């Protein structure tokens, strides 16, 4: 069973490229590769959307952060629970 991650590539100039909601079944240390369209010895190619392909030089990448996030089904059920709680609270008040 895979998990969803937000991957942040930090570059040498202090900027960061964030790729959100990446589904991966890889080990914790290899998740960043699923965020890349292509990985070569010198470059990382990251497809941000249908029209934007970012090319990062590997020697300019300082740090890669991988944060586990809830998947779409977990987010949907959490929203439904929040809605039920709000309706319950309003009905307990008498509205």
Short mmCIF file of N, CA and C in Angstrom, two decimals:
data_model
loop_
_atom_site.label_atom_id
_atom_site.label_comp_id
_atom_site.label_asym_id
_atom_site.label_seq_id
_atom_site.Cartn_x
_atom_site.Cartn_y
_atom_site.Cartn_z
N UNK A 1 0.85 -1.18 0.00
CA UNK A 1 0.00 0.00 0.00
C UNK A 1 0.88 1.23 0.00
N UNK A 2 0.66 2.10 -0.93
CA UNK A 2 1.47 3.31 -1.06
C UNK A 2 0.98 4.43 -0.16
N UNK A 3 1.77 5.46 -0.11
CA UNK A 3 1.47 6.64 0.69
C UNK A 3 1.61 7.87 -0.18
N UNK A 4 1.08 8.99 0.29
CA UNK A 4 1.17 10.25 -0.42
C UNK A 4 2.18 11.15 0.29
N UNK A 5 2.97 11.88 -0.51
CA UNK A 5 4.03 12.72 0.03
C UNK A 5 4.03 14.08 -0.66
N UNK A 6 4.50 15.09 0.06
CA UNK A 6 4.89 16.37 -0.51
C UNK A 6 6.41 16.37 -0.54
N UNK A 7 7.00 16.57 -1.72
CA UNK A 7 8.44 16.54 -1.88
C UNK A 7 8.92 17.96 -2.13
N UNK A 8 9.90 18.41 -1.34
CA UNK A 8 10.46 19.75 -1.49
C UNK A 8 11.94 19.63 -1.85
N UNK A 9 12.31 20.20 -2.99
CA UNK A 9 13.70 20.24 -3.45
C UNK A 9 14.26 21.62 -3.11
N UNK A 10 15.21 21.69 -2.20
CA UNK A 10 15.85 22.95 -1.82
C UNK A 10 17.12 23.13 -2.65
N UNK A 11 17.27 24.31 -3.25
CA UNK A 11 18.44 24.55 -4.10
C UNK A 11 19.45 25.44 -3.38
N UNK A 12 20.60 25.55 -3.99
CA UNK A 12 21.74 26.26 -3.41
C UNK A 12 21.47 27.75 -3.22
N UNK A 13 20.60 28.32 -4.05
CA UNK A 13 20.30 29.76 -3.96
C UNK A 13 19.18 30.07 -2.97
N UNK A 14 18.74 29.10 -2.20
CA UNK A 14 17.74 29.33 -1.17
C UNK A 14 16.30 29.16 -1.63
N UNK A 15 16.08 28.82 -2.87
CA UNK A 15 14.73 28.61 -3.38
C UNK A 15 14.33 27.16 -3.20
N UNK A 16 13.04 26.91 -3.34
CA UNK A 16 12.53 25.55 -3.17
C UNK A 16 11.48 25.26 -4.23
N UNK A 17 11.48 24.04 -4.71
CA UNK A 17 10.47 23.56 -5.65
C UNK A 17 9.70 22.46 -4.92
N UNK A 18 8.38 22.63 -4.86
CA UNK A 18 7.54 21.69 -4.12
C UNK A 18 6.65 20.94 -5.09
N UNK A 19 6.69 19.65 -5.01
CA UNK A 19 5.80 18.78 -5.79
C UNK A 19 4.86 18.12 -4.79
N UNK A 20 3.57 18.36 -4.93
CA UNK A 20 2.60 17.93 -3.93
C UNK A 20 1.84 16.66 -4.34
N UNK A 21 1.40 15.93 -3.31
CA UNK A 21 0.56 14.74 -3.46
C UNK A 21 1.14 13.71 -4.42
N UNK A 22 2.36 13.31 -4.16
CA UNK A 22 3.02 12.28 -4.95
C UNK A 22 2.72 10.93 -4.33
N UNK A 23 2.12 10.06 -5.10
CA UNK A 23 1.84 8.70 -4.62
C UNK A 23 3.09 7.86 -4.84
N UNK A 24 3.49 7.13 -3.80
CA UNK A 24 4.69 6.32 -3.92
C UNK A 24 4.55 5.05 -3.09
N UNK A 25 5.04 3.98 -3.66
CA UNK A 25 5.14 2.71 -2.95
C UNK A 25 6.60 2.38 -2.64
N UNK A 26 7.50 3.33 -2.93
CA UNK A 26 8.93 3.13 -2.72
C UNK A 26 9.28 3.26 -1.24
N UNK A 27 10.51 2.90 -0.92
CA UNK A 27 10.99 3.05 0.46
C UNK A 27 11.11 4.54 0.78
N UNK A 28 11.22 4.85 2.06
CA UNK A 28 11.26 6.23 2.51
C UNK A 28 12.39 7.04 1.88
N UNK A 29 13.51 6.41 1.59
CA UNK A 29 14.65 7.14 1.04
C UNK A 29 14.58 7.32 -0.47
N UNK A 30 13.70 6.62 -1.15
CA UNK A 30 13.62 6.70 -2.60
C UNK A 30 12.35 7.37 -3.10
N UNK A 31 11.58 7.96 -2.21
CA UNK A 31 10.31 8.58 -2.60
C UNK A 31 10.54 9.77 -3.54
N UNK A 32 11.61 10.50 -3.34
CA UNK A 32 11.87 11.70 -4.15
C UNK A 32 11.99 11.36 -5.63
N UNK A 33 12.40 10.13 -5.96
CA UNK A 33 12.54 9.74 -7.36
C UNK A 33 11.19 9.65 -8.05
N UNK A 34 10.12 9.36 -7.30
CA UNK A 34 8.78 9.30 -7.89
C UNK A 34 8.28 10.69 -8.26
N UNK A 35 8.85 11.74 -7.66
CA UNK A 35 8.46 13.11 -7.99
C UNK A 35 9.11 13.56 -9.29
N UNK A 36 10.15 12.87 -9.72
CA UNK A 36 10.88 13.25 -10.93
C UNK A 36 10.37 12.47 -12.13
N UNK A 37 10.29 13.17 -13.25
CA UNK A 37 9.92 12.48 -14.49
C UNK A 37 11.09 11.65 -14.99
N UNK A 38 12.31 12.20 -14.84
CA UNK A 38 13.51 11.50 -15.27
C UNK A 38 14.66 11.88 -14.35
N UNK A 39 15.47 10.91 -13.99
CA UNK A 39 16.64 11.14 -13.13
C UNK A 39 17.88 10.68 -13.89
N UNK A 40 18.83 11.59 -14.08
CA UNK A 40 20.09 11.23 -14.71
C UNK A 40 21.22 11.51 -13.72
N UNK A 41 22.43 11.24 -14.13
CA UNK A 41 23.57 11.43 -13.24
C UNK A 41 23.79 12.91 -12.90
N UNK A 42 23.43 13.81 -13.82
CA UNK A 42 23.68 15.24 -13.60
C UNK A 42 22.41 16.07 -13.39
N UNK A 43 21.25 15.57 -13.78
CA UNK A 43 20.03 16.37 -13.76
C UNK A 43 18.85 15.63 -13.14
N UNK A 44 17.91 16.44 -12.61
CA UNK A 44 16.60 15.96 -12.17
C UNK A 44 15.57 16.69 -13.02
N UNK A 45 14.71 15.98 -13.68
CA UNK A 45 13.66 16.57 -14.50
C UNK A 45 12.34 16.39 -13.75
N UNK A 46 11.71 17.52 -13.38
CA UNK A 46 10.48 17.49 -12.60
C UNK A 46 9.38 18.14 -13.42
N UNK A 47 8.31 17.39 -13.68
CA UNK A 47 7.18 17.92 -14.43
C UNK A 47 6.20 18.54 -13.43
N UNK A 48 6.08 19.86 -13.48
CA UNK A 48 5.22 20.57 -12.53
C UNK A 48 3.75 20.53 -12.95
N UNK A 49 3.48 20.71 -14.22
CA UNK A 49 2.14 20.57 -14.78
C UNK A 49 2.29 20.16 -16.24
N UNK A 50 1.23 20.26 -17.01
CA UNK A 50 1.28 19.80 -18.39
C UNK A 50 2.24 20.60 -19.27
N UNK A 51 2.50 21.86 -18.91
CA UNK A 51 3.31 22.72 -19.76
C UNK A 51 4.67 23.09 -19.17
N UNK A 52 4.95 22.71 -17.93
CA UNK A 52 6.18 23.14 -17.28
C UNK A 52 7.02 21.94 -16.86
N UNK A 53 8.24 21.89 -17.39
CA UNK A 53 9.21 20.88 -17.02
C UNK A 53 10.42 21.60 -16.43
N UNK A 54 10.75 21.30 -15.19
CA UNK A 54 11.85 21.96 -14.49
C UNK A 54 13.06 21.03 -14.54
N UNK A 55 14.21 21.63 -14.88
CA UNK A 55 15.46 20.88 -14.92
C UNK A 55 16.34 21.40 -13.78
N UNK A 56 16.65 20.54 -12.81
CA UNK A 56 17.53 20.90 -11.71
C UNK A 56 18.87 20.19 -11.86
N UNK A 57 19.95 20.92 -11.69
CA UNK A 57 21.26 20.29 -11.65
C UNK A 57 21.40 19.61 -10.30
N UNK A 58 21.82 18.37 -10.30
CA UNK A 58 21.91 17.62 -9.04
C UNK A 58 22.90 18.24 -8.07
N UNK A 59 23.97 18.86 -8.58
CA UNK A 59 24.95 19.46 -7.67
C UNK A 59 24.45 20.77 -7.09
N UNK A 60 23.31 21.28 -7.54
CA UNK A 60 22.72 22.50 -6.98
C UNK A 60 21.62 22.20 -5.96
N UNK A 61 21.24 20.94 -5.83
CA UNK A 61 20.22 20.55 -4.86
C UNK A 61 20.90 20.34 -3.51
N UNK A 62 20.47 21.12 -2.51
CA UNK A 62 21.08 21.07 -1.20
C UNK A 62 20.41 20.02 -0.32
N UNK A 63 19.08 20.01 -0.36
CA UNK A 63 18.32 19.13 0.53
C UNK A 63 17.00 18.77 -0.13
N UNK A 64 16.53 17.56 0.18
CA UNK A 64 15.22 17.12 -0.29
C UNK A 64 14.41 16.70 0.93
N UNK A 65 13.27 17.37 1.14
CA UNK A 65 12.38 17.03 2.25
C UNK A 65 11.20 16.24 1.72
N UNK A 66 10.84 15.16 2.42
CA UNK A 66 9.70 14.34 2.05
C UNK A 66 8.76 14.28 3.24
N UNK A 67 7.57 14.86 3.10
CA UNK A 67 6.60 14.92 4.17
C UNK A 67 5.39 14.08 3.79
N UNK A 68 5.05 13.13 4.64
CA UNK A 68 3.88 12.30 4.37
C UNK A 68 2.61 13.11 4.63
N UNK A 69 1.68 13.04 3.70
CA UNK A 69 0.42 13.77 3.81
C UNK A 69 -0.72 12.77 3.64
N UNK A 70 -1.90 13.10 4.16
CA UNK A 70 -3.05 12.20 3.97
C UNK A 70 -3.46 12.16 2.50
N UNK A 71 -3.89 11.01 2.06
CA UNK A 71 -4.32 10.84 0.68
C UNK A 71 -5.69 11.46 0.45
N UNK A 72 -6.15 11.46 -0.79
CA UNK A 72 -7.44 12.08 -1.12
C UNK A 72 -8.62 11.46 -0.38
N UNK A 73 -8.61 10.15 -0.17
CA UNK A 73 -9.74 9.52 0.52
C UNK A 73 -9.74 9.90 2.00
N UNK A 74 -8.57 10.00 2.60
CA UNK A 74 -8.50 10.41 4.01
C UNK A 74 -8.96 11.86 4.17
N UNK A 75 -8.58 12.73 3.23
CA UNK A 75 -9.01 14.13 3.28
C UNK A 75 -10.53 14.23 3.15
N UNK A 76 -11.09 13.43 2.23
CA UNK A 76 -12.54 13.46 2.00
C UNK A 76 -13.29 13.01 3.25
N UNK A 77 -12.82 11.93 3.88
CA UNK A 77 -13.50 11.43 5.07
C UNK A 77 -13.35 12.41 6.23
N UNK A 78 -12.21 13.10 6.31
CA UNK A 78 -12.01 14.09 7.37
C UNK A 78 -12.99 15.26 7.19
N UNK A 79 -13.17 15.70 5.94
CA UNK A 79 -14.13 16.79 5.67
C UNK A 79 -15.54 16.37 6.03
N UNK A 80 -15.90 15.11 5.71
CA UNK A 80 -17.23 14.62 6.05
C UNK A 80 -17.42 14.57 7.56
N UNK A 81 -16.40 14.14 8.29
CA UNK A 81 -16.47 14.11 9.74
C UNK A 81 -16.63 15.51 10.32
N UNK A 82 -15.91 16.48 9.77
CA UNK A 82 -16.03 17.87 10.24
C UNK A 82 -17.44 18.39 9.98
N UNK A 83 -18.03 18.04 8.82
CA UNK A 83 -19.37 18.47 8.50
C UNK A 83 -20.37 17.84 9.47
N UNK A 84 -20.21 16.54 9.74
CA UNK A 84 -21.10 15.86 10.70
C UNK A 84 -20.99 16.49 12.08
N UNK A 85 -19.78 16.82 12.51
CA UNK A 85 -19.59 17.45 13.82
C UNK A 85 -20.29 18.80 13.89
N UNK A 86 -20.20 19.56 12.79
CA UNK A 86 -20.86 20.87 12.77
C UNK A 86 -22.38 20.71 12.84
N UNK A 87 -22.93 19.75 12.09
CA UNK A 87 -24.37 19.52 12.11
C UNK A 87 -24.80 19.03 13.48
N UNK A 88 -24.02 18.14 14.09
CA UNK A 88 -24.32 17.65 15.43
C UNK A 88 -24.34 18.79 16.44
N UNK A 89 -23.36 19.66 16.37
CA UNK A 89 -23.27 20.79 17.30
C UNK A 89 -24.47 21.71 17.13
N UNK A 90 -24.85 22.00 15.89
CA UNK A 90 -26.02 22.86 15.65
C UNK A 90 -27.30 22.20 16.13
N UNK A 91 -27.43 20.89 15.96
CA UNK A 91 -28.65 20.22 16.42
C UNK A 91 -28.69 20.15 17.95
N UNK A 92 -27.53 20.05 18.60
CA UNK A 92 -27.50 20.06 20.08
C UNK A 92 -27.87 21.42 20.63
N UNK A 93 -27.58 22.47 19.87
CA UNK A 93 -27.96 23.81 20.31
C UNK A 93 -29.46 24.04 20.12
N UNK A 94 -30.03 23.30 19.20
CA UNK A 94 -31.46 23.43 18.95
C UNK A 94 -31.77 24.11 17.64
N UNK A 95 -30.78 24.25 16.79
CA UNK A 95 -31.03 24.89 15.48
C UNK A 95 -31.31 23.86 14.42
#
